[in-house]
mmCIF file of C-alpha atoms in Angstrom:
data_model
loop_
_atom_site.group_PDB
_atom_site.id
_atom_site.type_symbol
_atom_site.label_atom_id
_atom_site.label_comp_id
_atom_site.label_asym_id
_atom_site.label_seq_id
_atom_site.Cartn_x
_atom_site.Cartn_y
_atom_site.Cartn_z
ATOM 1 C CA MET A 490 -0.040 0.002 0.007
ATOM 2 C CA MET A 491 1.345 3.399 -0.943
ATOM 3 C CA LEU A 492 1.587 5.861 1.865
ATOM 4 C CA SER A 493 1.312 9.588 1.531
ATOM 5 C CA PHE A 494 3.925 11.951 2.961
ATOM 6 C CA PHE A 495 1.139 13.471 5.016
ATOM 7 C CA ASP A 496 0.236 10.137 6.720
ATOM 8 C CA GLN A 497 2.883 10.904 9.370
ATOM 9 C CA PHE A 498 0.666 13.740 10.695
ATOM 10 C CA MET A 499 -2.342 11.488 11.279
ATOM 11 C CA SER A 500 -3.082 10.923 14.925
ATOM 12 C CA PRO A 501 -2.147 7.311 15.673
ATOM 13 C CA THR A 502 -4.690 4.955 17.251
ATOM 14 C CA TYR A 503 -4.433 1.680 19.085
ATOM 15 C CA MET A 504 -7.540 -0.512 19.229
ATOM 16 C CA GLY A 505 -9.597 2.488 18.287
ATOM 17 C CA VAL A 506 -8.186 4.658 21.096
ATOM 18 C CA PRO A 507 -6.264 7.801 19.889
ATOM 19 C CA LEU A 508 -2.727 7.890 21.283
ATOM 20 C CA ILE A 509 -2.411 11.717 21.144
ATOM 21 C CA ALA A 510 -3.377 11.861 24.818
ATOM 22 C CA LEU A 511 -0.400 9.621 25.686
ATOM 23 C CA ALA A 512 1.886 11.712 23.550
ATOM 24 C CA ILE A 513 0.707 14.861 25.400
ATOM 25 C CA THR A 514 1.138 13.428 28.901
ATOM 26 C CA LEU A 515 4.564 11.865 28.168
ATOM 27 C CA PRO A 516 6.717 15.063 28.464
ATOM 28 C CA TRP A 517 5.809 15.562 32.120
ATOM 29 C CA ILE A 518 7.324 12.163 33.001
ATOM 30 C CA LEU A 519 10.703 13.083 31.505
ATOM 31 C CA TYR A 520 11.544 15.984 33.791
ATOM 32 C CA PRO A 521 12.820 15.389 37.335
ATOM 33 C CA ALA A 522 10.840 16.728 40.253
ATOM 34 C CA PRO A 523 12.489 19.351 42.501
ATOM 35 C CA THR A 524 13.814 18.103 45.844
ATOM 36 C CA SER A 525 14.211 19.653 49.287
ATOM 37 C CA ARG A 526 17.942 18.996 49.377
ATOM 38 C CA TRP A 527 20.407 21.813 49.759
ATOM 39 C CA VAL A 528 22.515 20.561 46.830
ATOM 40 C CA ASN A 529 20.767 19.238 43.730
ATOM 41 C CA ASN A 530 22.173 17.115 40.951
ATOM 42 C CA ARG A 531 23.421 18.500 37.662
ATOM 43 C CA LEU A 532 20.166 17.924 35.781
ATOM 44 C CA LEU A 533 18.077 19.792 38.349
ATOM 45 C CA THR A 534 20.606 22.609 38.475
ATOM 46 C CA LEU A 535 20.547 22.912 34.689
ATOM 47 C CA GLN A 536 16.777 22.824 34.671
ATOM 48 C CA GLY A 537 16.511 25.571 37.263
ATOM 49 C CA TRP A 538 19.058 27.750 35.459
ATOM 50 C CA PHE A 539 17.139 27.379 32.188
ATOM 51 C CA ILE A 540 13.797 28.294 33.795
ATOM 52 C CA ASN A 541 15.315 31.335 35.531
ATOM 53 C CA ARG A 542 16.865 32.601 32.291
ATOM 54 C CA LEU A 543 13.584 32.084 30.490
ATOM 55 C CA ASN A 544 11.680 34.053 33.099
ATOM 56 C CA GLN A 545 14.130 36.894 32.984
ATOM 57 C CA GLN A 546 13.985 37.085 29.198
ATOM 58 C CA ILE A 547 10.182 37.032 28.926
ATOM 59 C CA PHE A 548 8.927 38.838 31.993
ATOM 60 C CA LEU A 549 11.542 41.604 32.312
ATOM 61 C CA PRO A 550 9.533 44.175 30.281
ATOM 62 C CA ILE A 551 6.251 43.126 31.948
ATOM 63 C CA ASN A 552 5.085 44.918 35.052
ATOM 64 C CA GLN A 553 4.468 43.166 38.361
ATOM 65 C CA GLY A 554 0.905 42.265 37.588
ATOM 66 C CA GLY A 555 1.899 40.125 34.642
ATOM 67 C CA HIS A 556 4.387 38.028 36.693
ATOM 68 C CA LYS A 557 1.470 35.917 37.832
ATOM 69 C CA TRP A 558 1.565 34.240 34.441
ATOM 70 C CA ALA A 559 5.158 33.103 34.939
ATOM 71 C CA ILE A 560 4.414 29.522 35.898
ATOM 72 C CA LEU A 561 1.810 29.062 33.185
ATOM 73 C CA LEU A 562 3.929 30.485 30.326
ATOM 74 C CA THR A 563 7.105 28.777 31.507
ATOM 75 C CA SER A 564 5.340 25.389 31.762
ATOM 76 C CA LEU A 565 3.853 25.939 28.350
ATOM 77 C CA MET A 566 7.193 26.693 26.705
ATOM 78 C CA ILE A 567 8.843 23.675 28.244
ATOM 79 C CA PHE A 568 5.941 21.522 27.250
ATOM 80 C CA LEU A 569 6.010 22.729 23.612
ATOM 81 C CA ILE A 570 9.812 22.346 23.388
ATOM 82 C CA THR A 571 9.644 18.801 24.597
ATOM 83 C CA LEU A 572 6.737 17.840 22.266
ATOM 84 C CA ASN A 573 8.514 19.385 19.253
ATOM 85 C CA ILE A 574 11.890 17.721 19.934
ATOM 86 C CA LEU A 575 10.326 14.332 20.724
ATOM 87 C CA GLY A 576 8.487 14.487 17.421
ATOM 88 C CA LEU A 577 11.833 14.503 15.603
ATOM 89 C CA LEU A 578 12.628 10.959 16.884
ATOM 90 C CA PRO A 579 11.913 8.035 14.546
ATOM 91 C CA TYR A 580 8.514 6.317 14.853
ATOM 92 C CA THR A 581 7.059 9.151 16.969
ATOM 93 C CA PHE A 582 4.100 11.448 16.570
ATOM 94 C CA THR A 583 4.258 15.224 16.957
ATOM 95 C CA PRO A 584 1.007 16.558 18.471
ATOM 96 C CA THR A 585 1.966 20.140 17.721
ATOM 97 C CA THR A 586 1.610 19.469 13.976
ATOM 98 C CA GLN A 587 -2.157 19.367 14.664
ATOM 99 C CA LEU A 588 -3.761 22.771 14.219
ATOM 100 C CA SER A 589 -6.574 21.864 16.537
ATOM 101 C CA LEU A 590 -4.121 21.333 19.434
ATOM 102 C CA ASN A 591 -2.251 24.510 18.790
ATOM 103 C CA MET A 592 -5.446 26.524 18.569
ATOM 104 C CA ALA A 593 -6.569 24.900 21.839
ATOM 105 C CA PHE A 594 -3.468 26.488 23.408
ATOM 106 C CA ALA A 595 -3.626 29.808 21.565
ATOM 107 C CA VAL A 596 -7.271 30.833 21.782
ATOM 108 C CA PRO A 597 -7.873 30.532 25.592
ATOM 109 C CA LEU A 598 -4.610 32.184 26.513
ATOM 110 C CA TRP A 599 -5.087 35.041 24.011
ATOM 111 C CA LEU A 600 -8.739 35.444 25.171
ATOM 112 C CA ALA A 601 -7.523 35.575 28.783
ATOM 113 C CA THR A 602 -5.131 38.485 28.014
ATOM 114 C CA VAL A 603 -7.971 40.354 26.289
ATOM 115 C CA ILE A 604 -10.360 39.820 29.156
ATOM 116 C CA ILE A 605 -7.744 40.935 31.652
ATOM 117 C CA GLY A 606 -7.168 44.145 29.667
ATOM 118 C CA MET A 607 -10.895 44.900 29.333
ATOM 119 C CA ARG A 608 -11.413 44.306 33.078
ATOM 120 C CA ASN A 609 -8.400 46.184 34.472
ATOM 121 C CA GLN A 610 -7.996 49.065 31.974
ATOM 122 C CA PRO A 611 -10.824 49.096 29.424
ATOM 123 C CA THR A 612 -9.953 52.596 28.132
ATOM 124 C CA ALA A 613 -6.361 51.610 27.301
ATOM 125 C CA ALA A 614 -7.476 48.258 25.860
ATOM 126 C CA LEU A 615 -9.962 49.906 23.514
ATOM 127 C CA GLY A 616 -7.444 52.616 22.751
ATOM 128 C CA HIS A 617 -5.240 50.089 20.907
ATOM 129 C CA LEU A 618 -7.934 49.965 18.217
ATOM 130 C CA LEU A 619 -7.427 53.556 17.187
ATOM 131 C CA LEU A 620 -4.221 55.616 16.951
ATOM 132 C CA GLU A 621 -4.122 59.088 18.390
ATOM 133 C CA GLY A 622 -4.454 61.836 15.804
ATOM 134 C CA THR A 623 -6.254 59.666 13.190
ATOM 135 C CA PRO A 624 -8.274 61.727 10.667
ATOM 136 C CA THR A 625 -11.974 61.523 11.230
ATOM 137 C CA PRO A 626 -12.886 59.864 7.919
ATOM 138 C CA LEU A 627 -10.431 57.032 8.600
ATOM 139 C CA ILE A 628 -11.651 56.243 12.093
ATOM 140 C CA PRO A 629 -14.226 53.542 11.147
ATOM 141 C CA VAL A 630 -11.915 51.852 8.663
ATOM 142 C CA LEU A 631 -8.968 51.727 11.170
ATOM 143 C CA ILE A 632 -11.232 50.414 13.922
ATOM 144 C CA ILE A 633 -12.423 47.567 11.637
ATOM 145 C CA ILE A 634 -8.840 46.748 10.530
ATOM 146 C CA GLU A 635 -7.484 46.785 14.095
ATOM 147 C CA THR A 636 -10.404 44.613 15.305
ATOM 148 C CA ILE A 637 -9.734 42.112 12.555
ATOM 149 C CA SER A 638 -6.046 42.059 13.340
ATOM 150 C CA LEU A 639 -6.869 41.525 17.030
ATOM 151 C CA PHE A 640 -8.984 38.461 16.287
ATOM 152 C CA ILE A 641 -6.424 37.052 13.878
ATOM 153 C CA ARG A 642 -3.767 36.879 16.604
ATOM 154 C CA PRO A 643 -4.693 33.439 17.985
ATOM 155 C CA LEU A 644 -5.037 32.051 14.483
ATOM 156 C CA ALA A 645 -1.595 33.339 13.623
ATOM 157 C CA LEU A 646 -0.151 31.721 16.745
ATOM 158 C CA GLY A 647 -1.556 28.333 15.918
ATOM 159 C CA VAL A 648 -0.931 28.389 12.187
ATOM 160 C CA ARG A 649 2.705 29.568 12.648
ATOM 161 C CA LEU A 650 3.561 26.702 14.973
ATOM 162 C CA THR A 651 1.770 24.152 12.861
ATOM 163 C CA ALA A 652 3.173 25.285 9.521
ATOM 164 C CA ASN A 653 6.782 25.498 10.604
ATOM 165 C CA LEU A 654 6.786 22.021 12.189
ATOM 166 C CA THR A 655 4.830 20.489 9.336
ATOM 167 C CA ALA A 656 7.186 21.939 6.701
ATOM 168 C CA GLY A 657 10.242 20.739 8.612
ATOM 169 C CA HIS A 658 8.911 17.193 8.958
ATOM 170 C CA LEU A 659 7.951 17.017 5.322
ATOM 171 C CA LEU A 660 11.421 18.261 4.213
ATOM 172 C CA ILE A 661 13.152 15.712 6.381
ATOM 173 C CA GLN A 662 11.021 12.865 4.988
ATOM 174 C CA LEU A 663 11.581 13.981 1.404
ATOM 175 C CA ILE A 664 15.389 14.174 1.785
ATOM 176 C CA ALA A 665 15.474 10.897 3.733
ATOM 177 C CA THR A 666 13.485 9.200 0.944
ATOM 178 C CA ALA A 667 15.791 10.654 -1.692
ATOM 179 C CA ALA A 668 18.930 9.356 0.152
ATOM 180 C CA PHE A 669 17.397 5.899 0.488
ATOM 181 C CA VAL A 670 16.462 5.717 -3.179
ATOM 182 C CA LEU A 671 19.838 7.032 -4.405
ATOM 183 C CA LEU A 672 21.973 4.686 -2.224
ATOM 184 C CA PRO A 673 22.029 1.692 -4.585
ATOM 185 C CA MET A 674 22.375 3.779 -7.778
ATOM 186 C CA MET A 675 24.639 6.731 -6.728
ATOM 187 C CA PRO A 676 26.246 6.064 -3.379
ATOM 188 C CA THR A 677 28.290 9.299 -3.432
ATOM 189 C CA VAL A 678 25.221 11.454 -4.039
ATOM 190 C CA ALA A 679 23.361 9.450 -1.352
ATOM 191 C CA ILE A 680 26.067 10.214 1.239
ATOM 192 C CA LEU A 681 25.949 13.886 0.359
ATOM 193 C CA THR A 682 22.164 13.785 0.716
ATOM 194 C CA ALA A 683 22.507 12.027 4.094
ATOM 195 C CA THR A 684 24.896 14.804 5.174
ATOM 196 C CA VAL A 685 22.257 17.416 4.210
ATOM 197 C CA LEU A 686 19.728 15.381 6.097
ATOM 198 C CA PHE A 687 21.821 15.404 9.263
ATOM 199 C CA LEU A 688 22.375 19.180 9.018
ATOM 200 C CA LEU A 689 18.668 19.682 8.366
ATOM 201 C CA THR A 690 17.831 17.621 11.456
ATOM 202 C CA LEU A 691 20.057 19.863 13.605
ATOM 203 C CA LEU A 692 18.300 22.885 12.095
ATOM 204 C CA GLU A 693 14.919 21.349 12.875
ATOM 205 C CA VAL A 694 15.937 20.937 16.543
ATOM 206 C CA ALA A 695 16.705 24.587 16.666
ATOM 207 C CA VAL A 696 13.408 25.457 14.898
ATOM 208 C CA ALA A 697 11.494 23.261 17.380
ATOM 209 C CA MET A 698 12.909 25.293 20.265
ATOM 210 C CA ILE A 699 12.595 28.654 18.557
ATOM 211 C CA GLN A 700 8.951 28.116 17.611
ATOM 212 C CA ALA A 701 8.045 27.230 21.154
ATOM 213 C CA TYR A 702 9.862 30.359 22.389
ATOM 214 C CA VAL A 703 8.140 32.554 19.746
ATOM 215 C CA PHE A 704 4.720 31.173 20.713
ATOM 216 C CA VAL A 705 5.260 32.057 24.397
ATOM 217 C CA LEU A 706 7.007 35.328 23.597
ATOM 218 C CA LEU A 707 4.013 36.546 21.523
ATOM 219 C CA LEU A 708 1.659 35.610 24.271
ATOM 220 C CA SER A 709 3.736 37.619 26.741
ATOM 221 C CA LEU A 710 3.587 40.611 24.397
ATOM 222 C CA TYR A 711 -0.163 40.314 24.232
ATOM 223 C CA LEU A 712 -0.204 40.151 28.012
ATOM 224 C CA GLN A 713 2.086 43.198 28.239
ATOM 225 C CA GLU A 714 -0.471 45.272 26.258
ATOM 226 C CA ASN A 715 -3.239 44.446 28.706
ATOM 227 C CA VAL A 716 -1.667 44.619 32.190
#
């Protein structure tokens, strides 16, 4: 049976039960739990250093009210990084290539930032829809454009993450298939293709981390506008 390149993005099932739930819960098992000891091991120390650097990078420009989101956004970024990197392993499934899952992350968090802004500072939140000094004839048009751009934000978050990961996985599969087909006919070209595949895999690891960081960074920018 001929398989399509897009079959790798289908949610796997076992005895009719979708395994995406297992893929989502797996990352939390991989990280060590903090201990009450005075001196931690190297893995816990590295994990704590990474989380501290992440919090400094994201929450430095946000005022004190937005720091309540630190645990949520930090956990989300670590979760997305783990899912993205695990999806690069052979015979695995990447849940973040599913637009429905990414939208399930993006829409509630974006909506929460909007609700916080409308509740705490409604004048400033609505003021983002219209620039100061706008000519009167352009006011209705600009309000419509800014409103549309506001509602497109969660869609852009989800589509960006899905598209980048999907494109990377497809490119890896195409080059791997080309290397496998060329190996018996042109071994030298196949070796060069395998080298490109290795470099592309390293690039995809970086993309997996960067896309998770961009996802959380944009959410923090939306939060900054509303707190």
